Amino acid sequence: MSIDEMINNNAVPKLASKTGSCCGNGHVELGSQAKQKSQPTKSGITTDIRIMQMCCPSEERIIRSKLADNEGIYSLEFKLLNKILTVVHHEAALPSILSAITTLGYEPEVEFAEKVTPLKHSQSKYLWLIIAAVLALGSEMVGWLGDYSWLSIALSIVAVALCGIETYKKGWVSLINYDLNMNALMSIAITGAFLLGEWPEAAMVMVLFSLAEMIEQNSLQKASNAIRGLLELSPALTTVLQTDGSWSEVDTKSIIKGAVVRVKPGERISLDGVITQGSSSVDQAPITGESIVVDKVEGDTVYAGTINGTGSFEFKVTAITTDTTLASIIKVVEQAQSNKAPIQRFIDKFARIYTPIVFLIAVGVAVIMPLFFAGDWQAWIYKALVLLVIACPCALVISTPVTVVSGLTAAARRGILVKGGVHLEQGRHIQWLALDKTGTITQGKPAFCDYLLLNNVSDNELYPKQLAMSLTSRSDHPVSTAITKGLQVELAAQNMQVLEVDDFQAMLGSGIQGTIAGQQLYFGTVRLAGKLNLLTDSDEALFAEYEKQGKTLNLLMTNSQILALFAVADTVKKESEQAIQALHKLNVKTIMLSGDNKHTANVIAKQVGIDRAEGELFPEDKLKIVEQLQRGNGGSSDSRLKPAAQCIVAMVGDGINDAPALAKSNLGFAMGALGADTAIETADVALMDDDLRKIPEFIMLSKKVHTILLQNISFAIAVKVLFLGITLAGFGDMWMAVFADVGASVLVVANGIRLLNHKTA
């Protein structure tokens, strides 16, 4: 059975707590500015607790077990890569939570700086490690002389004490909580080597283990900093208008909503806001990944982390530092780590079974082999100790979270906000992509292009236009907006005012209705006219001619007749055709689901090369088609377009009408989520701009992440099997075991963080 098959057959819950980095003892010093991390929620108090000693899944299990009996805790969420435990709890429970964590030998912090930078403490660890290495080497050299064994022993003990105390502490905590991790296994192995008289080797192995752990921690810190580094896109100081009319630079974190900020040419924008004076071009690539700058004028929105061009402008702050779009992106990427990919959940489960099994094998080698098969007890016990070191699944466990987090961060840098590893994993499986038309494939800004009076309406020509605009001005639908914009200049020139509309109502997927001067009026689709029994054969023939031209029709109607026809036309985004071609190269079939008429849908689909188009759909119709595709029934006579059973179907859209289909699809993409809190919070994947080409980029990134995951897992397992065989054959030693385990961990971490520089993601 392949690794993929084992993963897919592994039934685990959809959501699970996040794993993090492997066993490491590296510390970092706190920054100077601390921030309280508790805030009330509807169901209790939410507190972020940083535990610098928490870096392994085993430590997560130990903490969970310790806090399991605390009735004041409502939920726990572990972010091991950031060493943060988020607890939702009763207000009075925090002291007991901190006390319980402290009894494990950990140091919980509820006030800590946002920015974590390795400083003096980390440097001092390197200094002590160098001293320990010199002592261990001295112990080895003295041991060669043969006459100074007491000195060799003393040097070894001091070397282990200098670099291995943390390992012993964490190992002891693990053992008393019935959990085996690398620290526990190393503690047993080093102690066993001492008891066997292998003093110099035990000391050097501890030095090598500590050195490799520190290298590994630095690599993991790079992955973690890649996420937190997004915060640095927002400048620390901002020029703000003061009450006396002067301008002054102040701390960005102290700025409140409503403040007026000035942005100079070339500066980064510090907060979200609306331009009140001036204009410029803004590079939004740090958030959206788009390469083309966007022109901004008065009334336009600007976002924290983006870069101003050559102009200068002022804007009114609409979001403080913790509420900006940039902050939302960082929050989503961090929380996404808790939503594990299937391969990650599989590895976590596998590791919990694998380690005890290898530990039992080591015990068997130490006891059963010399007892029943003769041989030197000391030699077999030594082999067992080597097996303990090899047994640690660190490289295996760490290979998944680092790779997934690097993939999530790489996607965020390109303006693709993925809500978890499970969605990143799902991307490579997409077989069908269903697309909304308006705002997704097209610009979403249709323009008013045709007007025609019908049924011998002989009243003043502007009268139907006045009625239509009175209705459309009450709606924010793109078609209504286009018609309002197209009519307002003409009506203003004729001194025609918008009339009062009573009982206004939007009819989802059909149009709008209201009462003007006591007359019931409808403004909507040809389908709505059919429901009102107003269509004649000549009408249908006329409307079909317009629709064949790709125009969308809306009719002004009373209860008894159609008064006038209003047509709008949308334009296709220039990147839509490129996106569809890229999807087809990835063997993803495409279908357009539109509420517009079938002729318009077919015209647009043909322009961009979409496999199939469906028009005149209500939200429930879109939902049914997605369900049919998932079942393998595409509803098409073309066998080439019929997917296999249990198809993976993704849906991309930007409107309320798409919500049911988006929810039902295996993977939902939200278009143009920049600044839209709802889209960022609810979508599986949020595309920060309106570029469809980011979907094939996402699929390619998903494939790349999966490839690297399989590389890391295969390598870690191969190393374990190889050195297990070498040890049982009598050629392994503890030096080799340390290189096999920690060396493999460093390599898989390095391979995973390569994704941070992935260019096509």
mmCIF file of C-alpha atoms in Angstrom, residues 20-28 51-59 80 83 106 125 163 166-167 170-171 181-184 186 209-218 220 392 394 398 741-742 745:
data_model
loop_
_atom_site.group_PDB
_atom_site.id
_atom_site.type_symbol
_atom_site.label_atom_id
_atom_site.label_comp_id
_atom_site.label_asym_id
_atom_site.label_seq_id
_atom_site.Cartn_x
_atom_site.Cartn_y
_atom_site.Cartn_z
ATOM 1 C CA GLY A 20 4.613 21.987 15.605
ATOM 2 C CA SER A 21 8.331 21.793 15.687
ATOM 3 C CA CYS A 22 10.299 18.899 16.982
ATOM 4 C CA CYS A 23 12.106 18.585 20.253
ATOM 5 C CA GLY A 24 14.309 21.558 20.823
ATOM 6 C CA ASN A 25 15.621 23.483 23.786
ATOM 7 C CA GLY A 26 16.344 26.814 22.117
ATOM 8 C CA HIS A 27 15.102 29.888 23.950
ATOM 9 C CA VAL A 28 14.505 33.424 22.769
ATOM 10 C CA ILE A 51 5.302 28.371 26.588
ATOM 11 C CA MET A 52 8.840 28.525 25.234
ATOM 12 C CA GLN A 53 9.521 24.909 26.302
ATOM 13 C CA MET A 54 6.567 23.659 24.226
ATOM 14 C CA CYS A 55 7.841 22.486 20.868
ATOM 15 C CA CYS A 56 6.802 18.839 20.417
ATOM 16 C CA PRO A 57 3.447 17.119 19.863
ATOM 17 C CA SER A 58 4.268 15.040 22.929
ATOM 18 C CA GLU A 59 4.407 18.198 25.041
ATOM 19 C CA LEU A 80 3.294 24.809 18.449
ATOM 20 C CA LYS A 83 4.841 28.103 21.011
ATOM 21 C CA TYR A 106 7.340 24.867 31.913
ATOM 22 C CA LYS A 125 23.554 28.766 24.849
ATOM 23 C CA CYS A 163 24.376 21.270 27.416
ATOM 24 C CA GLU A 166 17.189 20.939 29.654
ATOM 25 C CA THR A 167 17.049 17.621 27.825
ATOM 26 C CA LYS A 170 11.999 17.691 29.624
ATOM 27 C CA GLY A 171 12.732 13.992 29.416
ATOM 28 C CA ASN A 181 9.625 11.893 23.105
ATOM 29 C CA MET A 182 13.152 12.558 21.912
ATOM 30 C CA ASN A 183 14.190 14.137 25.209
ATOM 31 C CA ALA A 184 13.022 11.083 27.156
ATOM 32 C CA MET A 186 17.953 10.638 24.733
ATOM 33 C CA PHE A 209 22.326 16.274 19.833
ATOM 34 C CA SER A 210 22.170 19.754 21.377
ATOM 35 C CA LEU A 211 23.988 21.316 18.422
ATOM 36 C CA ALA A 212 21.703 19.677 15.873
ATOM 37 C CA GLU A 213 18.651 20.686 17.922
ATOM 38 C CA MET A 214 19.742 24.327 17.915
ATOM 39 C CA ILE A 215 20.299 24.248 14.149
ATOM 40 C CA GLU A 216 16.872 22.712 13.734
ATOM 41 C CA GLN A 217 15.282 25.344 15.973
ATOM 42 C CA ASN A 218 16.815 28.137 13.909
ATOM 43 C CA LEU A 220 11.923 26.305 12.434
ATOM 44 C CA CYS A 392 12.402 9.009 17.916
ATOM 45 C CA CYS A 394 11.093 13.636 15.145
ATOM 46 C CA ILE A 398 8.243 17.590 11.944
ATOM 47 C CA ASP A 741 17.788 11.119 13.781
ATOM 48 C CA VAL A 742 18.609 14.781 14.229
ATOM 49 C CA SER A 745 15.178 16.275 11.070
#
